[in-house]
Amino acid sequence: MSLVRLQRGERLVLATHNTGKLREIVMLLAPHGIEVVSAGDLGLPEPDETAPDFLGNARIKALAAAAAAGLPALADDSGFCVAALAGVPGVHSARWAGPAKDFTAAMARVNHAMGDATDRRAWFTSVLCLANPGGETASFLGRVEGHTVWPPRGHAGFGYDPLFQPAGAMRTYGEMTSIEKTTTSHRARAFEAFLAAMMPA
Ligand code: ITT
């Protein structure tokens, strides 16, 4: 199989164990006639994310799922980056929530680390990687700039959503409807690039 195109009707593994991401990627793929199956449905293990950057970790996850399932696989590696913290937590965003995946605590940790810094700029990054079982990959980057708010606002979404207000928006990701966040987010931007390259009209 070549990665040049992803055909309508093809089966695709979504190589994520994060239910928030899974929901968003399923919504983004829905109009495109791709049959999706999740890594969780297939009982695929979570590979160790040992790369120092989003691109490397997205490739690790996509390649592992494609090899294990014998199907093309799409992975997302993403994170929340704070200017005053030189881009941290970044690739360590999930780890900042600890084994209990406590994002209330992770958001408090970010706010504490920022202290009284006047620079409140932050951004979300997503790298989507499509891999085939033969080991070919193609990766796509999306980024949305904005700033942190404190206290966190809203209960929608997942992860750091209540802490982040995109530039030009009046609401945080946590206050947006799922359609609004999903179609404008960093992940949506990466997905646009993915669609243009992998499923050109
Ligand atoms: P998978 O590796 O199984 O996909 P994960 O949660 O471990 O799941 P990452 O390694 O990419 O995923 O970690 C990214 C973390 O960054 C994720 O756990 C969220 O806390 C955060 N994050 C990424 N995208 C986000 C978004 O759209 N909204 C809020 N937080 C997000």
Short mmCIF file of C-alpha atoms and ligand atoms in Angstrom, two decimals:
data_model
loop_
_atom_site.label_atom_id
_atom_site.label_comp_id
_atom_site.label_asym_id
_atom_site.label_seq_id
_atom_site.Cartn_x
_atom_site.Cartn_y
_atom_site.Cartn_z
CA MET A 1 0.00 0.00 0.00
CA SER A 2 1.24 3.44 -0.76
CA LEU A 3 0.66 6.27 1.67
CA VAL A 4 0.06 8.75 -1.12
CA ARG A 5 -3.71 8.41 -0.75
CA LEU A 6 -6.10 7.13 1.87
CA GLN A 7 -9.11 5.79 -0.02
CA ARG A 8 -12.74 6.15 0.99
CA GLY A 9 -13.94 2.87 2.53
CA GLU A 10 -10.46 2.00 3.81
CA ARG A 11 -10.04 0.82 7.45
CA LEU A 12 -7.86 2.98 9.66
CA VAL A 13 -6.64 2.34 13.20
CA LEU A 14 -6.77 5.38 15.46
CA ALA A 15 -3.62 4.86 17.50
CA THR A 16 -4.65 6.62 20.68
CA HIS A 17 -5.79 5.53 24.12
CA ASN A 18 -6.97 9.04 24.99
CA THR A 19 -10.78 9.11 24.74
CA GLY A 20 -10.89 12.89 24.28
CA LYS A 21 -8.60 12.76 21.27
CA LEU A 22 -10.40 9.71 19.91
CA ARG A 23 -13.76 11.53 20.00
CA GLU A 24 -12.30 14.51 18.15
CA ILE A 25 -10.52 12.48 15.45
CA VAL A 26 -13.64 10.35 14.85
CA MET A 27 -15.62 13.60 14.40
CA LEU A 28 -13.02 15.01 11.99
CA LEU A 29 -12.93 11.80 9.93
CA ALA A 30 -16.71 11.26 9.91
CA PRO A 31 -17.45 13.03 6.59
CA HIS A 32 -14.71 11.19 4.72
CA GLY A 33 -16.00 7.62 4.51
CA ILE A 34 -13.14 6.01 6.40
CA GLU A 35 -13.93 3.01 8.57
CA VAL A 36 -12.24 3.58 11.93
CA VAL A 37 -11.23 1.19 14.66
CA SER A 38 -9.47 2.32 17.82
CA ALA A 39 -6.29 0.97 19.37
CA GLY A 40 -8.37 0.23 22.47
CA ASP A 41 -10.93 -1.81 20.46
CA LEU A 42 -8.08 -3.93 19.09
CA GLY A 43 -6.42 -4.26 22.51
CA LEU A 44 -3.18 -2.75 21.20
CA PRO A 45 -0.54 -1.92 23.82
CA GLU A 46 0.55 1.68 24.47
CA PRO A 47 4.14 2.01 23.24
CA ASP A 48 6.65 3.99 25.31
CA GLU A 49 6.90 7.56 24.06
CA THR A 50 10.68 7.83 24.14
CA ALA A 51 11.27 10.55 21.51
CA PRO A 52 12.19 14.08 22.58
CA ASP A 53 9.59 15.74 20.33
CA PHE A 54 5.99 15.50 19.11
CA LEU A 55 6.99 14.26 15.66
CA GLY A 56 9.08 11.40 17.02
CA ASN A 57 6.39 10.25 19.46
CA ALA A 58 3.62 10.46 16.85
CA ARG A 59 5.74 8.22 14.57
CA ILE A 60 6.39 5.71 17.36
CA LYS A 61 2.66 5.38 18.09
CA ALA A 62 1.54 5.21 14.45
CA LEU A 63 4.21 2.68 13.42
CA ALA A 64 3.54 0.43 16.43
CA ALA A 65 -0.21 0.35 15.78
CA ALA A 66 0.14 -0.17 12.02
CA ALA A 67 2.55 -3.07 12.54
CA ALA A 68 0.43 -4.69 15.26
CA ALA A 69 -2.88 -4.32 13.40
CA GLY A 70 -1.68 -4.83 9.84
CA LEU A 71 -3.65 -1.73 8.87
CA PRO A 72 -2.84 1.92 8.27
CA ALA A 73 -2.77 3.79 11.57
CA LEU A 74 -3.17 7.44 12.51
CA ALA A 75 -1.58 8.73 15.73
CA ASP A 76 -1.62 12.13 17.39
CA ASP A 77 1.09 13.44 19.66
CA SER A 78 0.20 16.75 21.17
CA GLY A 79 0.76 19.05 24.08
CA PHE A 80 0.25 22.34 25.83
CA CYS A 81 3.20 24.74 25.68
CA VAL A 82 3.73 27.85 27.80
CA ALA A 83 5.95 30.69 26.58
CA ALA A 84 7.04 31.77 30.07
CA LEU A 85 8.12 28.16 30.75
CA ALA A 86 10.13 27.86 27.50
CA GLY A 87 7.49 25.56 25.95
CA VAL A 88 6.95 23.29 28.97
CA PRO A 89 5.03 21.06 29.66
CA GLY A 90 5.08 20.40 25.88
CA VAL A 91 5.86 16.75 25.13
CA HIS A 92 5.51 16.04 28.85
CA SER A 93 1.90 17.34 29.00
CA ALA A 94 0.41 13.92 29.78
CA ARG A 95 3.14 13.18 32.36
CA TRP A 96 2.42 16.41 34.25
CA ALA A 97 -0.97 14.90 35.15
CA GLY A 98 0.70 11.91 36.81
CA PRO A 99 -0.45 8.28 36.74
CA ALA A 100 -3.92 9.32 37.95
CA LYS A 101 -4.27 11.59 34.86
CA ASP A 102 -5.33 14.43 37.15
CA PHE A 103 -5.53 17.47 34.87
CA THR A 104 -6.94 19.70 37.60
CA ALA A 105 -3.62 19.16 39.37
CA ALA A 106 -1.66 19.54 36.12
CA MET A 107 -3.32 22.91 35.39
CA ALA A 108 -2.56 24.09 38.93
CA ARG A 109 1.04 22.97 38.45
CA VAL A 110 1.33 24.99 35.23
CA ASN A 111 -0.16 28.05 36.91
CA HIS A 112 2.14 27.67 39.91
CA ALA A 113 5.20 27.31 37.66
CA MET A 114 4.20 30.49 35.76
CA GLY A 115 4.05 32.44 39.04
CA ASP A 116 3.44 36.11 38.36
CA ALA A 117 5.00 36.09 34.88
CA THR A 118 3.37 38.84 32.83
CA ASP A 119 3.79 36.81 29.63
CA ARG A 120 0.72 34.53 29.60
CA ARG A 121 1.15 33.32 26.00
CA ALA A 122 0.65 29.61 25.36
CA TRP A 123 -0.07 27.31 22.45
CA PHE A 124 -1.28 23.83 21.68
CA THR A 125 0.58 21.68 19.16
CA SER A 126 -0.61 18.50 17.45
CA VAL A 127 1.39 16.26 15.15
CA LEU A 128 -0.68 13.69 13.29
CA CYS A 129 1.25 10.77 11.81
CA LEU A 130 -0.15 8.26 9.34
CA ALA A 131 1.80 5.01 9.05
CA ASN A 132 1.25 1.91 6.98
CA PRO A 133 2.20 -1.63 8.02
CA GLY A 134 5.18 -1.45 5.68
CA GLY A 135 6.70 1.32 7.79
CA GLU A 136 6.10 4.38 5.62
CA THR A 137 4.95 7.49 7.45
CA ALA A 138 3.64 10.97 6.70
CA SER A 139 3.27 13.63 9.41
CA PHE A 140 1.34 16.88 9.70
CA LEU A 141 1.63 19.73 12.20
CA GLY A 142 -1.08 21.98 13.61
CA ARG A 143 -0.70 24.76 16.16
CA VAL A 144 -3.04 27.28 17.83
CA GLU A 145 -1.72 30.29 19.74
CA GLY A 146 -3.44 31.90 22.69
CA HIS A 147 -2.94 32.48 26.40
CA THR A 148 -3.54 30.86 29.76
CA VAL A 149 -6.38 31.92 32.04
CA TRP A 150 -6.63 31.49 35.80
CA PRO A 151 -8.77 30.09 37.26
CA PRO A 152 -9.55 27.48 34.58
CA ARG A 153 -12.90 28.05 32.85
CA GLY A 154 -15.39 25.49 31.48
CA HIS A 155 -15.86 21.76 31.84
CA ALA A 156 -15.99 20.63 28.22
CA GLY A 157 -13.22 18.84 26.35
CA PHE A 158 -10.32 17.20 28.14
CA GLY A 159 -6.81 17.75 29.46
CA TYR A 160 -5.75 21.40 29.62
CA ASP A 161 -8.80 22.74 27.71
CA PRO A 162 -10.15 24.94 30.58
CA LEU A 163 -6.74 26.67 30.92
CA PHE A 164 -6.41 27.84 27.31
CA GLN A 165 -8.08 30.71 25.47
CA PRO A 166 -7.18 30.90 21.76
CA ALA A 167 -6.15 34.30 20.38
CA GLY A 168 -9.22 36.22 19.23
CA ALA A 169 -11.67 33.96 21.11
CA MET A 170 -13.76 35.03 24.09
CA ARG A 171 -13.97 31.54 25.53
CA THR A 172 -11.53 28.85 26.57
CA TYR A 173 -11.45 25.47 24.83
CA GLY A 174 -13.22 24.18 27.96
CA GLU A 175 -16.12 26.61 27.38
CA MET A 176 -16.57 25.82 23.68
CA THR A 177 -19.00 23.32 22.23
CA SER A 178 -17.35 20.12 21.12
CA ILE A 179 -17.97 20.97 17.46
CA GLU A 180 -16.47 24.44 17.85
CA LYS A 181 -13.32 23.23 19.58
CA THR A 182 -12.90 20.16 17.40
CA THR A 183 -13.18 22.08 14.13
CA THR A 184 -10.88 24.98 15.09
CA SER A 185 -8.24 23.33 17.27
CA HIS A 186 -4.57 22.55 16.73
CA ARG A 187 -5.70 19.00 15.90
CA ALA A 188 -8.14 20.34 13.28
CA ARG A 189 -5.31 22.32 11.68
CA ALA A 190 -3.08 19.25 11.50
CA PHE A 191 -6.05 17.31 10.14
CA GLU A 192 -6.58 19.86 7.33
CA ALA A 193 -3.00 19.28 6.17
CA PHE A 194 -3.48 15.51 6.52
CA LEU A 195 -6.64 15.58 4.39
CA ALA A 196 -5.13 17.76 1.69
CA ALA A 197 -2.15 15.42 1.30
CA MET A 198 -3.69 12.03 1.97
CA MET A 199 -7.22 12.36 0.61
CA PRO A 200 -7.09 15.08 -2.03
CA ALA A 201 -10.52 15.72 -3.56
P1 ITT B 1 -2.16 8.78 23.38
O1 ITT B 1 -0.64 8.85 23.44
O2 ITT B 1 -2.68 7.40 23.61
O3 ITT B 1 -2.71 9.42 22.14
P2 ITT B 1 -1.96 10.69 25.55
O4 ITT B 1 -2.99 11.37 26.39
O5 ITT B 1 -0.83 10.01 26.27
O6 ITT B 1 -2.74 9.65 24.61
P3 ITT B 1 -0.04 12.50 24.40
O7 ITT B 1 1.11 11.63 24.75
O8 ITT B 1 -0.03 13.11 23.03
O9 ITT B 1 -1.42 11.72 24.50
O10 ITT B 1 -0.17 13.61 25.49
C1 ITT B 1 -0.74 14.83 25.19
C2 ITT B 1 -1.40 15.43 26.40
O11 ITT B 1 -1.55 16.85 26.09
C3 ITT B 1 -2.79 14.88 26.61
O12 ITT B 1 -2.81 13.89 27.60
C4 ITT B 1 -3.58 16.12 27.04
O13 ITT B 1 -3.50 16.27 28.40
C5 ITT B 1 -2.83 17.27 26.40
N1 ITT B 1 -3.59 17.68 25.22
C6 ITT B 1 -3.34 17.36 23.93
N2 ITT B 1 -4.29 17.85 23.13
C7 ITT B 1 -5.17 18.47 23.93
C8 ITT B 1 -6.36 19.16 23.69
O14 ITT B 1 -6.91 19.26 22.49
N3 ITT B 1 -7.01 19.68 24.75
C9 ITT B 1 -6.50 19.56 25.99
N4 ITT B 1 -5.39 18.92 26.29
C10 ITT B 1 -4.72 18.37 25.28
#
